[in-house]
mmCIF file with all atom_site columns, C-alpha atoms in Angstrom:
data_model
loop_
_atom_site.group_PDB
_atom_site.id
_atom_site.type_symbol
_atom_site.label_atom_id
_atom_site.label_alt_id
_atom_site.label_comp_id
_atom_site.label_asym_id
_atom_site.label_entity_id
_atom_site.label_seq_id
_atom_site.pdbx_PDB_ins_code
_atom_site.Cartn_x
_atom_site.Cartn_y
_atom_site.Cartn_z
_atom_site.occupancy
_atom_site.B_iso_or_equiv
_atom_site.pdbx_formal_charge
_atom_site.auth_seq_id
_atom_site.auth_comp_id
_atom_site.auth_asym_id
_atom_site.auth_atom_id
_atom_site.pdbx_PDB_model_num
ATOM 1   C CA . TYR A 1 1   ? -74.928  -48.769 106.438 1.00 0.00 ? 322 TYR A CA 1
ATOM 2   C CA . MET A 1 2   ? -76.853  -48.986 103.168 1.00 0.00 ? 323 MET A CA 1
ATOM 3   C CA . TRP A 1 3   ? -74.275  -51.316 101.630 1.00 0.00 ? 324 TRP A CA 1
ATOM 4   C CA . LEU A 1 4   ? -74.329  -53.599 104.673 1.00 0.00 ? 325 LEU A CA 1
ATOM 5   C CA . SER A 1 5   ? -78.128  -53.623 104.978 1.00 0.00 ? 326 SER A CA 1
ATOM 6   C CA . ARG A 1 6   ? -78.604  -54.532 101.328 1.00 0.00 ? 327 ARG A CA 1
ATOM 7   C CA . THR A 1 7   ? -75.928  -57.219 101.501 1.00 0.00 ? 328 THR A CA 1
ATOM 8   C CA . LEU A 1 8   ? -77.197  -59.253 104.452 1.00 0.00 ? 329 LEU A CA 1
ATOM 9   C CA . PRO A 1 9   ? -80.369  -61.341 104.063 1.00 0.00 ? 330 PRO A CA 1
ATOM 10  C CA . LEU A 1 10  ? -83.262  -60.401 106.312 1.00 0.00 ? 331 LEU A CA 1
ATOM 11  C CA . ILE A 1 11  ? -83.283  -63.745 108.098 1.00 0.00 ? 332 ILE A CA 1
ATOM 12  C CA . VAL A 1 12  ? -79.588  -63.348 109.002 1.00 0.00 ? 333 VAL A CA 1
ATOM 13  C CA . VAL A 1 13  ? -80.192  -59.857 110.419 1.00 0.00 ? 334 VAL A CA 1
ATOM 14  C CA . LEU A 1 14  ? -83.096  -61.127 112.517 1.00 0.00 ? 335 LEU A CA 1
ATOM 15  C CA . ILE A 1 15  ? -81.103  -64.032 113.948 1.00 0.00 ? 336 ILE A CA 1
ATOM 16  C CA . ILE A 1 16  ? -78.095  -61.821 114.760 1.00 0.00 ? 337 ILE A CA 1
ATOM 17  C CA . LEU A 1 17  ? -80.243  -59.239 116.543 1.00 0.00 ? 338 LEU A CA 1
ATOM 18  C CA . TYR A 1 18  ? -82.190  -61.862 118.461 1.00 0.00 ? 339 TYR A CA 1
ATOM 19  C CA . ASN A 1 19  ? -78.975  -63.501 119.690 1.00 0.00 ? 340 ASN A CA 1
ATOM 20  C CA . LEU A 1 20  ? -77.120  -60.254 120.342 1.00 0.00 ? 341 LEU A CA 1
ATOM 21  C CA . SER A 1 21  ? -77.291  -60.918 124.078 1.00 0.00 ? 342 SER A CA 1
ATOM 22  C CA . TYR A 1 22  ? -74.669  -63.665 123.639 1.00 0.00 ? 343 TYR A CA 1
ATOM 23  C CA . LEU A 1 23  ? -72.234  -60.992 122.462 1.00 0.00 ? 344 LEU A CA 1
ATOM 24  C CA . TYR A 1 24  ? -73.290  -58.065 124.664 1.00 0.00 ? 345 TYR A CA 1
ATOM 25  C CA . ASP A 1 25  ? -74.909  -58.678 128.022 1.00 0.00 ? 346 ASP A CA 1
ATOM 26  C CA . THR A 1 26  ? -75.990  -55.064 128.458 1.00 0.00 ? 347 THR A CA 1
ATOM 27  C CA . LEU A 1 27  ? -76.693  -52.073 126.240 1.00 0.00 ? 348 LEU A CA 1
ATOM 28  C CA . SER A 1 28  ? -75.640  -48.696 127.620 1.00 0.00 ? 349 SER A CA 1
ATOM 29  C CA . LEU A 1 29  ? -76.670  -45.203 126.604 1.00 0.00 ? 350 LEU A CA 1
ATOM 30  C CA . GLY A 1 30  ? -74.028  -42.531 127.125 1.00 0.00 ? 351 GLY A CA 1
ATOM 31  C CA . VAL A 1 31  ? -71.015  -40.747 125.678 1.00 0.00 ? 352 VAL A CA 1
ATOM 32  C CA . PRO A 1 32  ? -68.553  -43.111 123.942 1.00 0.00 ? 353 PRO A CA 1
ATOM 33  C CA . PHE A 1 33  ? -65.006  -43.467 125.303 1.00 0.00 ? 354 PHE A CA 1
ATOM 34  C CA . THR A 1 34  ? -65.953  -41.723 128.536 1.00 0.00 ? 355 THR A CA 1
ATOM 35  C CA . GLY A 1 35  ? -67.348  -42.836 131.828 1.00 0.00 ? 356 GLY A CA 1
ATOM 36  C CA . ILE A 1 36  ? -70.593  -40.936 131.277 1.00 0.00 ? 357 ILE A CA 1
ATOM 37  C CA . THR A 1 37  ? -73.532  -43.349 131.161 1.00 0.00 ? 358 THR A CA 1
ATOM 38  C CA . TRP A 1 38  ? -77.173  -42.304 131.285 1.00 0.00 ? 359 TRP A CA 1
ATOM 39  C CA . GLY A 1 39  ? -78.660  -45.745 131.411 1.00 0.00 ? 360 GLY A CA 1
ATOM 40  C CA . SER A 1 40  ? -77.837  -49.422 131.114 1.00 0.00 ? 361 SER A CA 1
ATOM 41  C CA . PHE A 1 41  ? -80.243  -52.171 130.083 1.00 0.00 ? 362 PHE A CA 1
ATOM 42  C CA . GLU A 1 42  ? -79.998  -55.909 129.696 1.00 0.00 ? 363 GLU A CA 1
ATOM 43  C CA . THR A 1 43  ? -79.896  -56.855 126.029 1.00 0.00 ? 364 THR A CA 1
ATOM 44  C CA . ILE A 1 44  ? -82.246  -59.788 126.437 1.00 0.00 ? 365 ILE A CA 1
ATOM 45  C CA . ASN A 1 45  ? -84.904  -57.436 127.829 1.00 0.00 ? 366 ASN A CA 1
ATOM 46  C CA . VAL A 1 46  ? -84.440  -54.782 125.153 1.00 0.00 ? 367 VAL A CA 1
ATOM 47  C CA . LEU A 1 47  ? -84.394  -57.038 122.095 1.00 0.00 ? 368 LEU A CA 1
ATOM 48  C CA . GLY A 1 48  ? -87.341  -59.335 122.540 1.00 0.00 ? 369 GLY A CA 1
ATOM 49  C CA . GLN A 1 49  ? -89.277  -61.015 119.765 1.00 0.00 ? 370 GLN A CA 1
ATOM 50  C CA . PHE A 1 50  ? -91.399  -58.038 118.756 1.00 0.00 ? 371 PHE A CA 1
ATOM 51  C CA . SER A 1 51  ? -88.670  -55.397 119.107 1.00 0.00 ? 372 SER A CA 1
ATOM 52  C CA . THR A 1 52  ? -86.188  -57.559 117.182 1.00 0.00 ? 373 THR A CA 1
ATOM 53  C CA . ALA A 1 53  ? -88.674  -57.956 114.342 1.00 0.00 ? 374 ALA A CA 1
ATOM 54  C CA . ILE A 1 54  ? -89.322  -54.194 114.219 1.00 0.00 ? 375 ILE A CA 1
ATOM 55  C CA . VAL A 1 55  ? -85.630  -53.261 114.320 1.00 0.00 ? 376 VAL A CA 1
ATOM 56  C CA . GLY A 1 56  ? -84.588  -55.901 111.788 1.00 0.00 ? 377 GLY A CA 1
ATOM 57  C CA . LEU A 1 57  ? -87.296  -55.091 109.258 1.00 0.00 ? 378 LEU A CA 1
ATOM 58  C CA . THR A 1 58  ? -86.638  -51.361 109.662 1.00 0.00 ? 379 THR A CA 1
ATOM 59  C CA . LEU A 1 59  ? -82.884  -51.679 109.176 1.00 0.00 ? 380 LEU A CA 1
ATOM 60  C CA . VAL A 1 60  ? -83.201  -53.742 106.012 1.00 0.00 ? 381 VAL A CA 1
ATOM 61  C CA . GLN A 1 61  ? -86.123  -51.969 104.355 1.00 0.00 ? 382 GLN A CA 1
ATOM 62  C CA . SER A 1 62  ? -84.964  -48.434 105.152 1.00 0.00 ? 383 SER A CA 1
ATOM 63  C CA . ALA A 1 63  ? -81.844  -48.963 103.037 1.00 0.00 ? 384 ALA A CA 1
ATOM 64  C CA . TYR A 1 64  ? -83.917  -49.831 99.957  1.00 0.00 ? 385 TYR A CA 1
ATOM 65  C CA . THR A 1 65  ? -86.395  -47.040 100.665 1.00 0.00 ? 386 THR A CA 1
ATOM 66  C CA . ALA A 1 66  ? -83.603  -44.477 100.962 1.00 0.00 ? 387 ALA A CA 1
ATOM 67  C CA . GLU A 1 67  ? -82.288  -45.465 97.537  1.00 0.00 ? 388 GLU A CA 1
ATOM 68  C CA . ILE A 1 68  ? -85.770  -45.136 96.032  1.00 0.00 ? 389 ILE A CA 1
ATOM 69  C CA . ILE A 1 69  ? -86.231  -41.651 97.493  1.00 0.00 ? 390 ILE A CA 1
ATOM 70  C CA . ARG A 1 70  ? -82.751  -40.594 96.395  1.00 0.00 ? 391 ARG A CA 1
ATOM 71  C CA . GLY A 1 71  ? -83.434  -41.805 92.866  1.00 0.00 ? 392 GLY A CA 1
ATOM 72  C CA . GLY A 1 72  ? -86.724  -39.904 92.785  1.00 0.00 ? 393 GLY A CA 1
ATOM 73  C CA . PHE A 1 73  ? -85.077  -36.615 93.724  1.00 0.00 ? 394 PHE A CA 1
ATOM 74  C CA . LEU A 1 74  ? -82.185  -37.172 91.326  1.00 0.00 ? 395 LEU A CA 1
ATOM 75  C CA . GLY A 1 75  ? -84.700  -37.833 88.552  1.00 0.00 ? 396 GLY A CA 1
ATOM 76  C CA . ALA A 1 76  ? -86.087  -34.304 88.827  1.00 0.00 ? 397 ALA A CA 1
ATOM 77  C CA . ASP A 1 77  ? -84.677  -31.882 86.281  1.00 0.00 ? 398 ASP A CA 1
ATOM 78  C CA . HIS A 1 78  ? -81.889  -29.773 87.752  1.00 0.00 ? 399 HIS A CA 1
ATOM 79  C CA . GLY A 1 79  ? -83.211  -26.823 85.809  1.00 0.00 ? 400 GLY A CA 1
ATOM 80  C CA . GLN A 1 80  ? -86.213  -26.798 88.134  1.00 0.00 ? 401 GLN A CA 1
ATOM 81  C CA . TYR A 1 81  ? -83.891  -26.061 91.059  1.00 0.00 ? 402 TYR A CA 1
ATOM 82  C CA . GLU A 1 82  ? -82.247  -23.224 89.156  1.00 0.00 ? 403 GLU A CA 1
ATOM 83  C CA . ALA A 1 83  ? -85.556  -21.732 88.021  1.00 0.00 ? 404 ALA A CA 1
ATOM 84  C CA . ALA A 1 84  ? -86.988  -21.837 91.538  1.00 0.00 ? 405 ALA A CA 1
ATOM 85  C CA . ALA A 1 85  ? -83.816  -20.290 92.947  1.00 0.00 ? 406 ALA A CA 1
ATOM 86  C CA . ALA A 1 86  ? -83.992  -17.540 90.327  1.00 0.00 ? 407 ALA A CA 1
ATOM 87  C CA . LEU A 1 87  ? -87.498  -16.702 91.548  1.00 0.00 ? 408 LEU A CA 1
ATOM 88  C CA . GLY A 1 88  ? -86.108  -16.213 95.046  1.00 0.00 ? 409 GLY A CA 1
ATOM 89  C CA . LEU A 1 89  ? -87.929  -19.144 96.672  1.00 0.00 ? 410 LEU A CA 1
ATOM 90  C CA . PRO A 1 90  ? -86.384  -20.499 99.884  1.00 0.00 ? 411 PRO A CA 1
ATOM 91  C CA . ALA A 1 91  ? -84.819  -23.956 99.813  1.00 0.00 ? 412 ALA A CA 1
ATOM 92  C CA . TRP A 1 92  ? -87.590  -25.711 101.763 1.00 0.00 ? 413 TRP A CA 1
ATOM 93  C CA . ARG A 1 93  ? -90.279  -24.243 99.518  1.00 0.00 ? 414 ARG A CA 1
ATOM 94  C CA . ARG A 1 94  ? -88.391  -25.226 96.378  1.00 0.00 ? 415 ARG A CA 1
ATOM 95  C CA . THR A 1 95  ? -88.214  -28.783 97.644  1.00 0.00 ? 416 THR A CA 1
ATOM 96  C CA . VAL A 1 96  ? -91.797  -29.094 98.893  1.00 0.00 ? 417 VAL A CA 1
ATOM 97  C CA . ARG A 1 97  ? -93.684  -27.187 96.203  1.00 0.00 ? 418 ARG A CA 1
ATOM 98  C CA . ILE A 1 98  ? -91.644  -27.872 93.062  1.00 0.00 ? 419 ILE A CA 1
ATOM 99  C CA . ILE A 1 99  ? -89.255  -30.811 93.379  1.00 0.00 ? 420 ILE A CA 1
ATOM 100 C CA . LEU A 1 100 ? -91.240  -33.157 95.629  1.00 0.00 ? 421 LEU A CA 1
ATOM 101 C CA . PRO A 1 101 ? -94.370  -33.349 93.399  1.00 0.00 ? 422 PRO A CA 1
ATOM 102 C CA . GLN A 1 102 ? -92.167  -34.335 90.472  1.00 0.00 ? 423 GLN A CA 1
ATOM 103 C CA . ALA A 1 103 ? -90.176  -36.842 92.518  1.00 0.00 ? 424 ALA A CA 1
ATOM 104 C CA . LEU A 1 104 ? -93.347  -38.491 93.840  1.00 0.00 ? 425 LEU A CA 1
ATOM 105 C CA . ARG A 1 105 ? -94.191  -39.765 90.370  1.00 0.00 ? 426 ARG A CA 1
ATOM 106 C CA . THR A 1 106 ? -91.037  -41.885 90.523  1.00 0.00 ? 427 THR A CA 1
ATOM 107 C CA . ILE A 1 107 ? -91.067  -42.654 94.240  1.00 0.00 ? 428 ILE A CA 1
ATOM 108 C CA . LEU A 1 108 ? -94.661  -43.877 94.620  1.00 0.00 ? 429 LEU A CA 1
ATOM 109 C CA . PRO A 1 109 ? -94.619  -47.023 92.407  1.00 0.00 ? 430 PRO A CA 1
ATOM 110 C CA . SER A 1 110 ? -91.293  -48.294 93.715  1.00 0.00 ? 431 SER A CA 1
ATOM 111 C CA . GLY A 1 111 ? -92.101  -47.225 97.263  1.00 0.00 ? 432 GLY A CA 1
ATOM 112 C CA . PHE A 1 112 ? -95.353  -49.161 97.343  1.00 0.00 ? 433 PHE A CA 1
ATOM 113 C CA . ASN A 1 113 ? -93.580  -52.177 95.881  1.00 0.00 ? 434 ASN A CA 1
ATOM 114 C CA . GLU A 1 114 ? -91.252  -52.039 98.871  1.00 0.00 ? 435 GLU A CA 1
ATOM 115 C CA . ILE A 1 115 ? -94.211  -51.746 101.247 1.00 0.00 ? 436 ILE A CA 1
ATOM 116 C CA . ILE A 1 116 ? -95.804  -54.819 99.673  1.00 0.00 ? 437 ILE A CA 1
ATOM 117 C CA . SER A 1 117 ? -92.489  -56.670 99.897  1.00 0.00 ? 438 SER A CA 1
ATOM 118 C CA . LEU A 1 118 ? -92.261  -55.657 103.554 1.00 0.00 ? 439 LEU A CA 1
ATOM 119 C CA . ALA A 1 119 ? -95.755  -57.010 104.213 1.00 0.00 ? 440 ALA A CA 1
ATOM 120 C CA . LYS A 1 120 ? -94.780  -60.333 102.685 1.00 0.00 ? 441 LYS A CA 1
ATOM 121 C CA . GLY A 1 121 ? -91.356  -60.237 104.341 1.00 0.00 ? 442 GLY A CA 1
ATOM 122 C CA . THR A 1 122 ? -92.932  -60.292 107.781 1.00 0.00 ? 443 THR A CA 1
ATOM 123 C CA . ALA A 1 123 ? -93.280  -64.038 107.255 1.00 0.00 ? 444 ALA A CA 1
ATOM 124 C CA . MET A 1 124 ? -89.522  -64.257 107.885 1.00 0.00 ? 445 MET A CA 1
ATOM 125 C CA . VAL A 1 125 ? -89.962  -63.417 111.560 1.00 0.00 ? 446 VAL A CA 1
ATOM 126 C CA . TYR A 1 126 ? -91.154  -66.982 112.106 1.00 0.00 ? 447 TYR A CA 1
ATOM 127 C CA . VAL A 1 127 ? -87.503  -67.751 112.952 1.00 0.00 ? 448 VAL A CA 1
ATOM 128 C CA . LEU A 1 128 ? -88.042  -65.732 116.142 1.00 0.00 ? 449 LEU A CA 1
ATOM 129 C CA . ALA A 1 129 ? -90.983  -67.965 117.120 1.00 0.00 ? 450 ALA A CA 1
ATOM 130 C CA . MET A 1 130 ? -93.144  -64.856 116.953 1.00 0.00 ? 451 MET A CA 1
ATOM 131 C CA . PRO A 1 131 ? -96.867  -65.592 116.508 1.00 0.00 ? 452 PRO A CA 1
ATOM 132 C CA . GLU A 1 132 ? -97.412  -63.893 113.160 1.00 0.00 ? 453 GLU A CA 1
ATOM 133 C CA . LEU A 1 133 ? -99.526  -65.250 110.294 1.00 0.00 ? 454 LEU A CA 1
ATOM 134 C CA . PHE A 1 134 ? -97.119  -67.788 108.815 1.00 0.00 ? 455 PHE A CA 1
ATOM 135 C CA . TYR A 1 135 ? -95.876  -69.010 112.200 1.00 0.00 ? 456 TYR A CA 1
ATOM 136 C CA . THR A 1 136 ? -99.449  -69.487 113.398 1.00 0.00 ? 457 THR A CA 1
ATOM 137 C CA . ILE A 1 137 ? -100.273 -71.496 110.273 1.00 0.00 ? 458 ILE A CA 1
ATOM 138 C CA . GLN A 1 138 ? -97.225  -73.661 110.894 1.00 0.00 ? 459 GLN A CA 1
ATOM 139 C CA . MET A 1 139 ? -98.279  -74.336 114.465 1.00 0.00 ? 460 MET A CA 1
ATOM 140 C CA . ILE A 1 140 ? -101.766 -75.343 113.348 1.00 0.00 ? 461 ILE A CA 1
ATOM 141 C CA . TYR A 1 141 ? -100.778 -77.680 110.518 1.00 0.00 ? 462 TYR A CA 1
ATOM 142 C CA . ASN A 1 142 ? -98.153  -79.321 112.735 1.00 0.00 ? 463 ASN A CA 1
ATOM 143 C CA . ARG A 1 143 ? -101.031 -80.385 114.975 1.00 0.00 ? 464 ARG A CA 1
ATOM 144 C CA . THR A 1 144 ? -103.650 -81.168 112.336 1.00 0.00 ? 465 THR A CA 1
ATOM 145 C CA . GLN A 1 145 ? -101.343 -82.352 109.502 1.00 0.00 ? 466 GLN A CA 1
ATOM 146 C CA . GLU A 1 146 ? -103.487 -80.388 107.028 1.00 0.00 ? 467 GLU A CA 1
ATOM 147 C CA . VAL A 1 147 ? -100.585 -78.636 105.359 1.00 0.00 ? 468 VAL A CA 1
ATOM 148 C CA . ILE A 1 148 ? -101.937 -77.643 101.942 1.00 0.00 ? 469 ILE A CA 1
ATOM 149 C CA . PRO A 1 149 ? -105.353 -76.310 103.074 1.00 0.00 ? 470 PRO A CA 1
ATOM 150 C CA . LEU A 1 150 ? -103.774 -74.140 105.762 1.00 0.00 ? 471 LEU A CA 1
ATOM 151 C CA . LEU A 1 151 ? -101.096 -72.851 103.403 1.00 0.00 ? 472 LEU A CA 1
ATOM 152 C CA . MET A 1 152 ? -103.869 -71.911 100.973 1.00 0.00 ? 473 MET A CA 1
ATOM 153 C CA . VAL A 1 153 ? -105.586 -69.997 103.785 1.00 0.00 ? 474 VAL A CA 1
ATOM 154 C CA . GLY A 1 154 ? -102.349 -68.136 104.443 1.00 0.00 ? 475 GLY A CA 1
ATOM 155 C CA . ALA A 1 155 ? -101.958 -67.399 100.732 1.00 0.00 ? 476 ALA A CA 1
ATOM 156 C CA . VAL A 1 156 ? -105.470 -65.919 100.655 1.00 0.00 ? 477 VAL A CA 1
ATOM 157 C CA . TRP A 1 157 ? -104.667 -63.662 103.605 1.00 0.00 ? 478 TRP A CA 1
ATOM 158 C CA . TYR A 1 158 ? -101.469 -62.430 101.959 1.00 0.00 ? 479 TYR A CA 1
ATOM 159 C CA . LEU A 1 159 ? -103.441 -61.885 98.757  1.00 0.00 ? 480 LEU A CA 1
ATOM 160 C CA . VAL A 1 160 ? -105.952 -59.742 100.639 1.00 0.00 ? 481 VAL A CA 1
ATOM 161 C CA . ILE A 1 161 ? -103.212 -57.678 102.295 1.00 0.00 ? 482 ILE A CA 1
ATOM 162 C CA . THR A 1 162 ? -101.347 -57.021 99.050  1.00 0.00 ? 483 THR A CA 1
ATOM 163 C CA . THR A 1 163 ? -104.591 -56.227 97.221  1.00 0.00 ? 484 THR A CA 1
ATOM 164 C CA . VAL A 1 164 ? -105.522 -53.603 99.812  1.00 0.00 ? 485 VAL A CA 1
ATOM 165 C CA . LEU A 1 165 ? -102.067 -52.029 99.564  1.00 0.00 ? 486 LEU A CA 1
ATOM 166 C CA . SER A 1 166 ? -102.277 -52.026 95.758  1.00 0.00 ? 487 SER A CA 1
ATOM 167 C CA . ALA A 1 167 ? -105.689 -50.339 95.930  1.00 0.00 ? 488 ALA A CA 1
ATOM 168 C CA . ILE A 1 168 ? -104.278 -47.644 98.221  1.00 0.00 ? 489 ILE A CA 1
ATOM 169 C CA . GLN A 1 169 ? -101.426 -47.113 95.769  1.00 0.00 ? 490 GLN A CA 1
ATOM 170 C CA . HIS A 1 170 ? -103.897 -46.758 92.893  1.00 0.00 ? 491 HIS A CA 1
ATOM 171 C CA . VAL A 1 171 ? -105.972 -44.179 94.784  1.00 0.00 ? 492 VAL A CA 1
ATOM 172 C CA . ILE A 1 172 ? -102.909 -42.101 95.703  1.00 0.00 ? 493 ILE A CA 1
ATOM 173 C CA . GLU A 1 173 ? -101.564 -42.185 92.143  1.00 0.00 ? 494 GLU A CA 1
ATOM 174 C CA . ARG A 1 174 ? -104.944 -41.125 90.753  1.00 0.00 ? 495 ARG A CA 1
ATOM 175 C CA . GLY A 1 175 ? -105.101 -38.223 93.200  1.00 0.00 ? 496 GLY A CA 1
ATOM 176 C CA . LEU A 1 176 ? -101.588 -37.148 92.261  1.00 0.00 ? 497 LEU A CA 1
ATOM 177 C CA . ALA A 1 177 ? -102.382 -37.342 88.542  1.00 0.00 ? 498 ALA A CA 1
ATOM 178 C CA . ARG A 1 178 ? -105.590 -35.344 89.071  1.00 0.00 ? 499 ARG A CA 1
ATOM 179 C CA . SER A 1 179 ? -103.728 -32.574 90.887  1.00 0.00 ? 500 SER A CA 1
ATOM 180 C CA . GLU A 1 180 ? -101.097 -32.488 88.136  1.00 0.00 ? 501 GLU A CA 1
ATOM 181 C CA . ARG A 1 181 ? -103.779 -32.152 85.456  1.00 0.00 ? 502 ARG A CA 1
ATOM 182 C CA . ARG A 1 182 ? -105.455 -29.381 87.441  1.00 0.00 ? 503 ARG A CA 1
ATOM 183 C CA . SER A 1 183 ? -102.192 -27.468 87.794  1.00 0.00 ? 504 SER A CA 1
ATOM 184 C CA . ALA A 1 184 ? -101.436 -27.956 84.085  1.00 0.00 ? 505 ALA A CA 1
ATOM 185 C CA . VAL A 1 185 ? -104.838 -26.539 83.115  1.00 0.00 ? 506 VAL A CA 1
ATOM 186 C CA . THR A 1 186 ? -104.285 -23.553 85.397  1.00 0.00 ? 507 THR A CA 1
ATOM 187 C CA . GLN A 1 187 ? -100.876 -22.896 83.870  1.00 0.00 ? 508 GLN A CA 1
ATOM 188 C CA . ASN A 1 188 ? -102.267 -23.151 80.330  1.00 0.00 ? 509 ASN A CA 1
ATOM 189 C CA . ARG A 1 189 ? -105.024 -20.677 81.134  1.00 0.00 ? 510 ARG A CA 1
ATOM 190 C CA . ALA A 1 190 ? -102.557 -18.245 82.649  1.00 0.00 ? 511 ALA A CA 1
ATOM 191 C CA . ALA A 1 191 ? -100.273 -18.580 79.622  1.00 0.00 ? 512 ALA A CA 1
ATOM 192 C CA . SER A 1 192 ? -103.145 -18.028 77.175  1.00 0.00 ? 513 SER A CA 1
ATOM 193 C CA . ARG A 1 193 ? -104.241 -14.922 79.058  1.00 0.00 ? 514 ARG A CA 1
ATOM 194 C CA . SER A 1 194 ? -100.742 -13.486 79.000  1.00 0.00 ? 515 SER A CA 1
ATOM 195 C CA . ARG A 1 195 ? -100.457 -14.176 75.263  1.00 0.00 ? 516 ARG A CA 1
ATOM 196 C CA . SER A 1 196 ? -103.811 -12.532 74.579  1.00 0.00 ? 517 SER A CA 1
ATOM 197 C CA . VAL A 1 197 ? -102.726 -9.435  76.470  1.00 0.00 ? 518 VAL A CA 1
ATOM 198 C CA . THR A 1 198 ? -99.393  -9.147  74.679  1.00 0.00 ? 519 THR A CA 1
ATOM 199 C CA . THR A 1 199 ? -100.819 -9.818  71.193  1.00 0.00 ? 520 THR A CA 1
ATOM 200 C CA . SER A 1 200 ? -103.876 -7.546  71.430  1.00 0.00 ? 521 SER A CA 1
ATOM 201 C CA . PRO A 1 201 ? -103.757 -4.772  68.751  1.00 0.00 ? 522 PRO A CA 1
ATOM 202 C CA . ALA A 1 202 ? -102.801 -1.362  69.982  1.00 0.00 ? 523 ALA A CA 1
ATOM 203 C CA . GLN A 1 203 ? -105.601 1.144   70.025  1.00 0.00 ? 524 GLN A CA 1
ATOM 204 C CA . GLU A 1 204 ? -105.288 4.070   67.652  1.00 0.00 ? 525 GLU A CA 1
ATOM 205 C CA . PRO A 1 205 ? -104.948 7.405   69.379  1.00 0.00 ? 526 PRO A CA 1
ATOM 206 C CA . VAL A 1 206 ? -108.061 9.543   69.320  1.00 0.00 ? 527 VAL A CA 1
ATOM 207 C CA . HIS A 1 207 ? -107.489 13.174  68.352  1.00 0.00 ? 528 HIS A CA 1
ATOM 208 C CA . ALA A 1 208 ? -110.053 15.675  69.393  1.00 0.00 ? 529 ALA A CA 1
ATOM 209 C CA . SER A 1 209 ? -111.053 18.005  66.570  1.00 0.00 ? 530 SER A CA 1
ATOM 210 C CA . LEU A 1 210 ? -111.654 21.613  67.325  1.00 0.00 ? 531 LEU A CA 1
ATOM 211 C CA . SER A 1 211 ? -114.472 23.172  65.372  1.00 0.00 ? 532 SER A CA 1
#
């Protein structure tokens, strides 16, 4: 799935899904290779303009996102898994409390780049004659013949969208860095306290003198 989704261009996936009714008249939900069918729907009613855009964008972008998440988890030191397992932590707690915070430092920048690319990639759904931003601009400048001014308006809107997403990314990364600094300070304080306890001079025994 991931190989196929990353191989096909987005516009090809959208066109294939939108014209899937020429290949399959109906879509059935049931058990394969048996006569058990729970429901049957006409393909042209299931895959309309909006649903085709959602399914196509999800299929293509999820493959890239899965690789980013996999790379983030593989980037975490394997010794962290072993240390957490040695402490007796369950698997879900090891992942959520120890591995995930480290993986997020790698996942967040690339993940938000994919989100920004997805926001700009929605312009490709114009091939479905869906009234999104770029398609609407095309319809207007076909009537008014003011191509460059309207394209500049569209560019400004895309600039605003990507700027907002970049600002959200910056806020999340700052919050993550702040929590990491806070946890590092707490660990340093705990380590200094343990060192002070272990290195404190032993008290000399007090002998009571009998007079």
